[in-house]
């Protein structure tokens, strides 16, 4: 049976220029769209919904090879760190479906 790897990346972002929830929403929507289009990732905003300058995103990616997944997660982090917002923290987890 073939296995694959699921990478889960939890990211905290800071938007120093944002002065409203509308401004923050623009940044969050942009980040989510970029991650979907560029990396084929599934993305959800999971925390700090009521704060103007902060967001927590969970990003997930699936690959066949572990090394490929690590490279993909590294690329996602580099991409987010290079944007107009600040990458405050990131935490990753790798899951092998079928292993318990």
XYZ file of N, CA and C in Angstrom:
300
model
N 0.837 -1.184 0.000
C 0.000 0.000 0.000
C 0.885 1.252 0.000
N 0.611 2.173 -0.877
C 1.385 3.409 -0.982
C 1.038 4.343 0.172
N 2.046 5.017 0.657
C 1.814 6.017 1.696
C 2.268 7.365 1.186
N 1.882 8.370 1.870
C 2.298 9.722 1.563
C 2.542 10.444 2.872
N 2.764 11.710 2.789
C 3.045 12.516 3.969
C 2.179 13.763 3.932
N 1.663 14.121 5.094
C 0.858 15.330 5.250
C 1.642 16.274 6.153
N 1.885 17.461 5.663
C 2.570 18.480 6.465
C 1.567 19.506 6.945
N 1.640 19.810 8.220
C 0.751 20.807 8.820
C 1.633 21.895 9.411
N 1.453 23.105 8.920
C 2.264 24.235 9.341
C 1.335 25.259 9.982
N 1.602 25.613 11.225
C 0.825 26.638 11.914
C 1.678 27.897 11.967
N 1.148 28.974 11.432
C 1.881 30.220 11.229
C 1.199 31.354 11.984
N 2.001 32.191 12.633
C 1.500 33.433 13.231
C 2.041 34.583 12.389
N 1.148 35.446 11.913
C 1.535 36.600 11.114
C 1.171 37.889 11.835
N 1.991 38.921 11.611
C 1.737 40.252 12.167
C 1.674 41.225 10.998
N 0.650 42.078 10.988
C 0.444 43.058 9.930
C 0.596 44.454 10.524
N 1.820 44.983 10.603
C 2.040 46.251 11.299
C 1.331 47.445 10.662
N 1.051 47.387 9.367
C 0.404 48.499 8.672
C -1.117 48.473 8.774
N -1.685 47.394 9.259
C -3.131 47.247 9.291
C -3.738 48.077 10.422
N -4.755 48.873 10.077
C -5.422 49.699 11.071
C -6.876 49.327 11.282
N -7.289 48.216 10.666
C -8.682 47.793 10.805
C -8.793 46.312 10.473
N -9.935 45.738 10.816
C -10.168 44.343 10.446
C -10.263 44.193 8.930
N -10.776 45.211 8.258
C -10.862 45.176 6.796
C -9.462 45.125 6.181
N -8.541 45.915 6.719
C -7.160 45.905 6.240
C -6.483 44.568 6.489
N -6.722 44.016 7.666
C -6.158 42.702 7.989
C -6.726 41.640 7.049
N -8.023 41.673 6.816
C -8.673 40.692 5.961
C -8.054 40.701 4.556
N -7.692 41.881 4.057
C -7.054 41.992 2.746
C -5.729 41.219 2.738
N -4.922 41.387 3.781
C -3.639 40.674 3.881
C -3.847 39.162 4.009
N -4.797 38.763 4.840
C -5.044 37.336 5.068
C -5.531 36.674 3.782
N -6.460 37.314 3.090
C -6.962 36.750 1.839
C -5.851 36.636 0.798
N -4.970 37.631 0.762
C -3.839 37.599 -0.157
C -2.899 36.440 0.172
N -2.572 36.288 1.441
C -1.675 35.194 1.860
C -2.284 33.843 1.523
N -3.555 33.669 1.817
C -4.218 32.385 1.545
C -4.225 32.085 0.044
N -4.549 33.076 -0.766
C -4.592 32.872 -2.218
C -3.202 32.531 -2.762
N -2.174 33.225 -2.293
C -0.810 32.953 -2.746
C -0.398 31.526 -2.401
N -0.710 31.082 -1.201
C -0.320 29.735 -0.783
C -1.064 28.667 -1.578
N -2.326 28.903 -1.866
C -3.093 27.950 -2.680
C -2.538 27.872 -4.099
N -2.331 29.041 -4.712
C -1.901 29.082 -6.103
C -0.457 28.627 -6.290
N 0.417 29.082 -5.439
C 1.850 28.817 -5.609
C 2.267 27.424 -5.148
N 1.636 26.933 -4.053
C 2.074 25.682 -3.445
C 1.006 24.590 -3.435
N -0.196 24.897 -3.877
C -1.268 23.907 -3.854
C -1.680 23.522 -2.451
N -1.520 24.440 -1.513
C -1.791 24.171 -0.107
C -3.244 24.471 0.249
N -3.735 23.780 1.246
C -5.020 24.116 1.864
C -4.712 25.040 3.031
N -5.462 26.123 3.168
C -5.147 27.146 4.172
C -6.413 27.586 4.879
N -6.310 27.778 6.200
C -7.427 28.308 6.982
C -6.910 29.271 8.033
N -7.643 30.354 8.254
C -7.348 31.245 9.375
C -7.967 30.601 10.604
N -7.165 30.362 11.648
C -7.632 29.575 12.779
C -7.679 30.321 14.113
N -7.115 31.532 14.187
C -7.131 32.252 15.465
C -6.909 33.746 15.222
N -7.137 34.525 16.268
C -6.955 35.985 16.277
C -7.909 36.683 15.309
N -9.103 36.164 15.162
C -10.073 36.718 14.221
C -10.444 38.158 14.568
N -10.427 38.512 15.836
C -10.886 39.831 16.261
C -9.760 40.866 16.340
N -8.512 40.455 16.122
C -7.378 41.380 16.212
C -7.052 41.979 14.844
N -6.708 43.253 14.814
C -6.444 43.964 13.567
C -5.103 43.611 12.942
N -4.125 43.317 13.769
C -2.766 43.181 13.245
C -2.181 41.784 13.391
N -2.988 40.816 13.708
C -2.452 39.479 13.945
C -3.370 38.420 13.344
N -2.758 37.335 12.855
C -3.535 36.218 12.323
C -2.765 34.927 12.543
N -3.494 33.858 12.731
C -2.910 32.516 12.802
C -3.497 31.714 11.650
N -2.614 31.132 10.848
C -3.036 30.318 9.718
C -2.533 28.898 9.905
N -3.334 27.941 9.474
C -2.878 26.559 9.393
C -2.837 26.202 7.912
N -1.685 25.688 7.505
C -1.424 25.342 6.110
C -1.173 23.847 6.053
N -1.783 23.165 5.095
C -1.501 21.735 4.953
C -1.141 21.417 3.508
N -0.175 20.499 3.373
C 0.316 20.049 2.071
C 0.463 18.532 2.120
N 0.305 17.899 0.967
C 0.436 16.447 0.877
C 1.435 16.126 -0.231
N 2.386 15.219 0.071
C 3.355 14.765 -0.924
C 3.561 13.262 -0.788
N 4.218 12.687 -1.781
C 4.527 11.253 -1.711
C 5.813 10.993 -0.939
N 6.758 11.918 -0.982
C 8.068 11.728 -0.366
C 8.268 12.695 0.796
N 8.919 12.217 1.862
C 9.175 13.044 3.038
C 10.060 14.243 2.680
N 11.112 14.004 1.932
C 12.046 15.080 1.565
C 11.329 16.169 0.758
N 10.446 15.746 -0.127
C 9.664 16.693 -0.920
C 8.781 17.556 -0.007
N 8.184 16.921 0.997
C 7.336 17.656 1.940
C 8.147 18.670 2.725
N 9.303 18.275 3.229
C 10.150 19.203 3.980
C 10.526 20.412 3.121
N 10.881 20.162 1.859
C 11.217 21.258 0.955
C 10.036 22.179 0.700
N 8.868 21.602 0.556
C 7.660 22.382 0.320
C 7.331 23.253 1.533
N 7.391 22.684 2.729
C 7.114 23.468 3.942
C 8.148 24.570 4.139
N 9.418 24.275 3.841
C 10.461 25.303 3.912
C 10.154 26.445 2.945
N 9.732 26.097 1.729
C 9.411 27.112 0.723
C 8.223 27.970 1.154
N 7.222 27.351 1.769
C 6.066 28.106 2.273
C 6.527 29.112 3.324
N 7.354 28.667 4.266
C 7.856 29.579 5.303
C 8.674 30.717 4.702
N 9.569 30.402 3.775
C 10.385 31.450 3.134
C 9.500 32.453 2.405
N 8.506 31.956 1.712
C 7.605 32.835 0.975
C 6.877 33.781 1.929
N 6.314 33.252 2.985
C 5.582 34.096 3.937
C 6.500 35.092 4.634
N 7.730 34.698 4.903
C 8.680 35.590 5.575
C 9.144 36.725 4.658
N 8.983 36.577 3.357
C 9.470 37.583 2.414
C 8.399 38.596 1.997
N 7.223 38.505 2.550
C 6.115 39.378 2.155
C 6.087 40.653 2.988
N 5.039 41.479 2.776
C 4.941 42.774 3.454
C 4.547 42.661 4.927
N 4.181 41.493 5.376
C 3.856 41.270 6.785
C 5.034 40.590 7.470
N 4.918 40.394 8.780
C 5.985 39.739 9.549
C 5.555 38.321 9.922
N 6.452 37.389 9.715
C 6.244 36.012 10.165
C 6.742 35.942 11.605
N 5.824 35.824 12.550
C 6.166 35.856 13.970
C 6.654 34.495 14.443
N 5.942 33.431 14.052
C 6.336 32.090 14.474
C 5.748 31.060 13.526
N 6.357 29.885 13.540
C 5.815 28.770 12.766
C 6.124 27.470 13.499
N 5.222 26.553 13.356
C 5.369 25.231 13.981
C 4.885 24.211 12.965
N 5.654 23.139 12.804
C 5.261 22.136 11.811
C 5.108 20.760 12.414
N 4.253 20.009 11.751
C 4.012 18.616 12.127
C 3.893 17.824 10.833
N 4.485 16.635 10.825
C 4.377 15.747 9.676
C 3.619 14.505 10.101
N 2.611 14.144 9.320
C 1.771 12.987 9.622
C 1.908 11.994 8.479
N 2.064 10.726 8.855
C 2.054 9.651 7.875
C 0.724 8.937 8.028
N -0.172 9.093 7.042
C -1.481 8.438 7.160
C -1.327 6.942 7.362
N -2.124 6.402 8.236
C -2.070 4.967 8.529
C -1.178 4.613 9.698
N -0.264 5.520 10.096
C 0.576 5.265 11.271
C -0.118 5.794 12.505
N -0.027 5.035 13.556
C -0.628 5.476 14.832
C 0.318 5.194 15.943
